[in-house]
Amino acid sequence: MRLRQACALCVLLVGCATSRPPVVDFSEETKSYRNDDYPVAFEAWTRHAKLVQDIGTAMEIWATFKSWDFRQAYVAKYAKVYDLADAEREQLAKSQQETARAVYEIHMVAQSTADRWNDIDRRTSPWRITLLDGTGAELAPTSIKLEKLPEVYETEFFPTRTPFSKTYTLRFVRPEGAGESFIGPQSGRMILRVASPIGKVEVAWEAKDASPVK
C-alpha cells in the first residue's frame, strides 16, 4: 500500500513539474530561426485555460502571445511555406518588428458549449479582456477583432483551432512615456485575463528571471 501511494505521489509530482509553462524571452534580441523551429516557438508562446461551470464549458481559450521572439519564428515558417524571396522576407520581418514595438498582440482561439457565449468582440459581451503585467497594472485592449482566416492557413500556423472555435486578434497599444504604471514585459510577467460574472480564465507568460507575485 505504501509503495502504491509513493508511486502515485511521484506521478502527481512529475505531472505538476511537466505542466509548468516554459519560460519565455521578452527581449528584442535578433535570432536566426528556421522553418523547423516554428512548432517549438509556437508551443512556448501559447497558453491554454478553461472555465467549466454547471452549464458546461463557459469559456476555453488558447492564447498565443505574438512577441518579437515568436514573430521571428513565424517569419521563418511563412517565408518557407510561401517561398518568399529574400527581399520579401526582409520586408515581412521589418513589418513584424514594427508591429511588435507598437502593440502587444495576442492570437486567441476561443470556444464555448453555447456559441452565444463566445461573443468577445461585441460591445454587449459580458466578457472583459485585460492584459496585466507583473506589478498588477492593467491595460485594456484597443481592439478585439473576430478573424475569418482560411482554414488551411490557421491549421498550419495556429493549430489550436477547432471546428467549434472562433479566432480573435487582441491588440493593446504599448504605453509610452515616463510615469506609466504599466511596464509590461519589464516586470517579467504578462497575464491575459478573460472575465465575466460567471467566472474568469487567466493565462500567463513569464521570463526566466520573473520575481514571485506579491
Coordinates of C-alpha atoms in Angstrom, one line a residue:
M1 CA 0.0 0.0 0.0
R2 CA 2.8 2.4 1.0
L3 CA 4.6 1.6 -2.3
R4 CA 1.5 2.3 -4.3
Q5 CA 0.9 5.6 -2.5
A6 CA 4.5 6.6 -3.1
C7 CA 4.2 5.8 -6.8
A8 CA 1.0 7.8 -7.0
L9 CA 2.7 10.7 -5.4
C10 CA 5.6 10.5 -7.8
V11 CA 3.3 10.5 -10.7
L12 CA 1.5 13.6 -9.3
L13 CA 4.8 15.4 -8.8
V14 CA 6.0 14.6 -12.2
G15 CA 2.7 15.8 -13.7
C16 CA 3.0 19.1 -11.8
A17 CA 6.5 19.5 -13.0
T18 CA 5.8 18.9 -16.6
S19 CA 2.7 21.0 -16.7
R20 CA 4.6 24.2 -15.9
P21 CA 4.6 26.5 -18.9
P22 CA 8.0 27.2 -20.4
V23 CA 9.7 30.5 -19.6
V24 CA 9.9 33.0 -22.5
D25 CA 12.2 35.6 -23.8
F26 CA 10.6 39.1 -23.9
S27 CA 13.8 40.8 -25.3
E28 CA 14.2 42.3 -28.7
E29 CA 17.2 40.1 -29.5
T30 CA 17.5 39.1 -33.1
K31 CA 17.6 35.3 -33.6
S32 CA 18.3 33.0 -36.5
Y33 CA 15.1 30.9 -36.7
R34 CA 14.5 28.2 -39.3
N35 CA 11.2 26.8 -40.6
D36 CA 11.6 23.8 -38.4
D37 CA 11.8 25.9 -35.2
Y38 CA 8.3 27.2 -35.5
P39 CA 6.5 24.4 -33.6
V40 CA 8.8 24.9 -30.6
A41 CA 8.3 28.7 -30.6
F42 CA 4.5 28.3 -31.0
E43 CA 4.4 25.9 -28.1
A44 CA 6.5 28.2 -25.9
W45 CA 4.3 31.3 -26.6
T46 CA 0.8 29.5 -26.5
R47 CA -1.2 29.0 -23.3
H48 CA -4.4 27.2 -22.6
A49 CA -7.1 27.6 -19.9
K50 CA -10.7 26.5 -19.4
L51 CA -13.7 27.8 -17.3
V52 CA -16.2 25.0 -16.6
Q53 CA -19.4 25.6 -14.8
D54 CA -22.6 23.6 -14.2
I55 CA -23.8 24.9 -17.6
G56 CA -20.8 23.4 -19.3
T57 CA -17.6 25.0 -20.7
A58 CA -18.3 28.7 -20.4
M59 CA -15.0 29.6 -22.0
E60 CA -11.9 27.8 -23.2
I61 CA -9.1 29.7 -24.8
W62 CA -5.7 29.1 -26.4
A63 CA -3.7 32.3 -26.4
T64 CA -0.6 32.9 -28.4
F65 CA 1.5 36.0 -27.4
K66 CA 2.9 37.4 -30.6
S67 CA 6.2 38.7 -29.2
W68 CA 9.2 39.6 -31.3
D69 CA 10.7 36.2 -30.4
F70 CA 7.6 34.4 -31.7
R71 CA 7.3 36.7 -34.8
Q72 CA 10.8 35.8 -35.9
A73 CA 9.9 32.1 -35.9
Y74 CA 6.7 33.0 -37.7
V75 CA 8.6 34.9 -40.4
A76 CA 10.9 31.9 -40.9
K77 CA 8.0 29.5 -41.4
Y78 CA 5.9 31.9 -43.5
A79 CA 8.9 32.5 -45.8
K80 CA 9.3 28.8 -46.3
V81 CA 5.6 28.0 -46.8
Y82 CA 5.1 30.8 -49.3
D83 CA 8.6 30.6 -50.9
L84 CA 9.4 34.2 -50.3
A85 CA 12.3 35.9 -51.9
D86 CA 15.0 37.4 -49.6
A87 CA 13.7 40.9 -50.1
E88 CA 10.1 39.8 -49.3
R89 CA 11.3 38.0 -46.2
E90 CA 13.2 41.1 -45.0
Q91 CA 10.1 43.3 -45.6
L92 CA 7.9 40.9 -43.6
A93 CA 10.4 40.8 -40.8
K94 CA 10.5 44.6 -40.7
S95 CA 6.8 44.8 -40.6
Q96 CA 6.5 42.2 -37.8
Q97 CA 9.1 44.0 -35.7
E98 CA 7.4 47.4 -36.1
T99 CA 4.1 45.9 -35.0
A100 CA 5.7 44.2 -32.0
R101 CA 7.2 47.5 -30.9
A102 CA 3.9 49.3 -31.3
V103 CA 1.4 46.9 -29.7
Y104 CA 1.0 43.8 -27.6
E105 CA -0.8 41.4 -29.8
I106 CA -2.4 38.1 -28.9
H107 CA -3.9 35.5 -31.2
M108 CA -6.7 33.9 -29.2
V109 CA -8.8 30.9 -30.2
A110 CA -11.9 30.6 -28.0
Q111 CA -14.8 28.1 -27.8
S112 CA -17.8 27.6 -25.5
T113 CA -20.5 25.0 -25.0
A114 CA -23.0 27.5 -26.4
D115 CA -21.9 29.6 -29.3
R116 CA -23.8 32.7 -28.0
W117 CA -21.4 32.8 -25.0
N118 CA -18.4 33.2 -27.4
D119 CA -19.1 36.8 -28.3
I120 CA -15.9 38.5 -27.0
D121 CA -15.8 41.0 -29.9
R122 CA -19.2 42.5 -29.3
R123 CA -19.7 45.7 -27.3
T124 CA -22.6 44.0 -25.4
S125 CA -20.4 41.0 -24.5
P126 CA -20.2 40.1 -20.7
W127 CA -16.6 39.2 -21.1
R128 CA -14.0 41.8 -20.1
I129 CA -10.5 41.4 -21.6
T130 CA -7.4 42.8 -19.8
L131 CA -3.7 42.5 -20.0
L132 CA -1.7 42.7 -16.8
D133 CA 1.9 42.9 -16.0
G134 CA 3.9 41.5 -13.1
T135 CA 3.1 44.6 -10.9
G136 CA -0.7 44.1 -11.3
A137 CA -1.1 47.1 -13.6
E138 CA -3.8 46.6 -16.2
L139 CA -4.1 47.5 -19.9
A140 CA -7.4 47.5 -21.8
P141 CA -7.5 46.3 -25.4
T142 CA -7.6 48.9 -28.2
S143 CA -9.2 46.4 -30.5
I144 CA -10.8 43.0 -30.4
K145 CA -11.2 41.6 -33.9
L146 CA -13.0 38.5 -34.9
E147 CA -10.9 36.9 -37.6
K148 CA -12.1 34.9 -40.7
L149 CA -8.8 33.2 -41.6
P150 CA -8.5 30.5 -44.2
E151 CA -8.7 27.1 -42.6
V152 CA -5.6 25.8 -44.2
Y153 CA -3.6 28.8 -43.1
E154 CA -4.8 28.6 -39.5
T155 CA -4.3 24.9 -39.3
E156 CA -0.7 25.4 -40.4
F157 CA 0.2 28.4 -38.3
F158 CA -2.2 28.3 -35.4
P159 CA -3.2 24.6 -35.0
T160 CA -5.2 25.2 -31.8
R161 CA -8.3 26.0 -33.8
T162 CA -11.2 23.5 -33.6
P163 CA -14.4 23.1 -35.7
F164 CA -16.3 24.9 -32.8
S165 CA -13.9 27.8 -32.1
K166 CA -13.7 31.4 -33.0
T167 CA -10.4 33.2 -33.6
Y168 CA -9.7 36.7 -32.3
T169 CA -6.9 39.2 -32.5
L170 CA -6.4 41.2 -29.3
R171 CA -4.4 44.3 -29.6
F172 CA -3.1 46.5 -26.7
V173 CA -1.2 49.7 -27.6
R174 CA 2.1 49.8 -25.7
P175 CA 2.1 52.8 -23.3
E176 CA 4.8 55.4 -23.9
G177 CA 6.5 58.0 -21.8
A178 CA 7.6 58.3 -18.2
G179 CA 5.2 57.8 -15.4
E180 CA 3.2 55.0 -17.0
S181 CA 2.1 52.4 -14.4
F182 CA 2.0 49.6 -17.0
I183 CA 5.6 48.5 -17.6
G184 CA 4.8 45.3 -19.4
P185 CA 7.5 42.7 -20.1
Q186 CA 10.0 44.7 -18.0
S187 CA 8.1 43.2 -15.0
G188 CA 9.0 39.7 -16.2
R189 CA 5.4 38.6 -16.5
M190 CA 2.4 39.2 -18.7
I191 CA -1.1 37.9 -17.9
L192 CA -4.2 37.7 -20.1
R193 CA -7.5 37.8 -18.2
V194 CA -10.9 37.0 -19.7
A195 CA -13.5 37.6 -17.0
S196 CA -17.3 37.7 -16.7
P197 CA -20.0 37.5 -14.0
I198 CA -19.8 33.7 -14.1
G199 CA -16.0 33.4 -13.7
K200 CA -12.7 34.0 -15.4
V201 CA -9.8 32.4 -17.2
E202 CA -6.2 33.6 -17.0
V203 CA -3.0 32.6 -18.8
A204 CA 0.5 33.9 -18.1
W205 CA 3.8 34.3 -19.8
E206 CA 6.9 34.5 -17.5
A207 CA 10.5 35.3 -18.1
K208 CA 13.2 33.2 -16.6
D209 CA 14.1 35.9 -14.0
A210 CA 10.5 36.8 -13.1
S211 CA 10.1 37.6 -9.4
P212 CA 7.3 35.9 -7.4
V213 CA 3.9 37.6 -7.4
K214 CA 3.3 39.5 -4.2

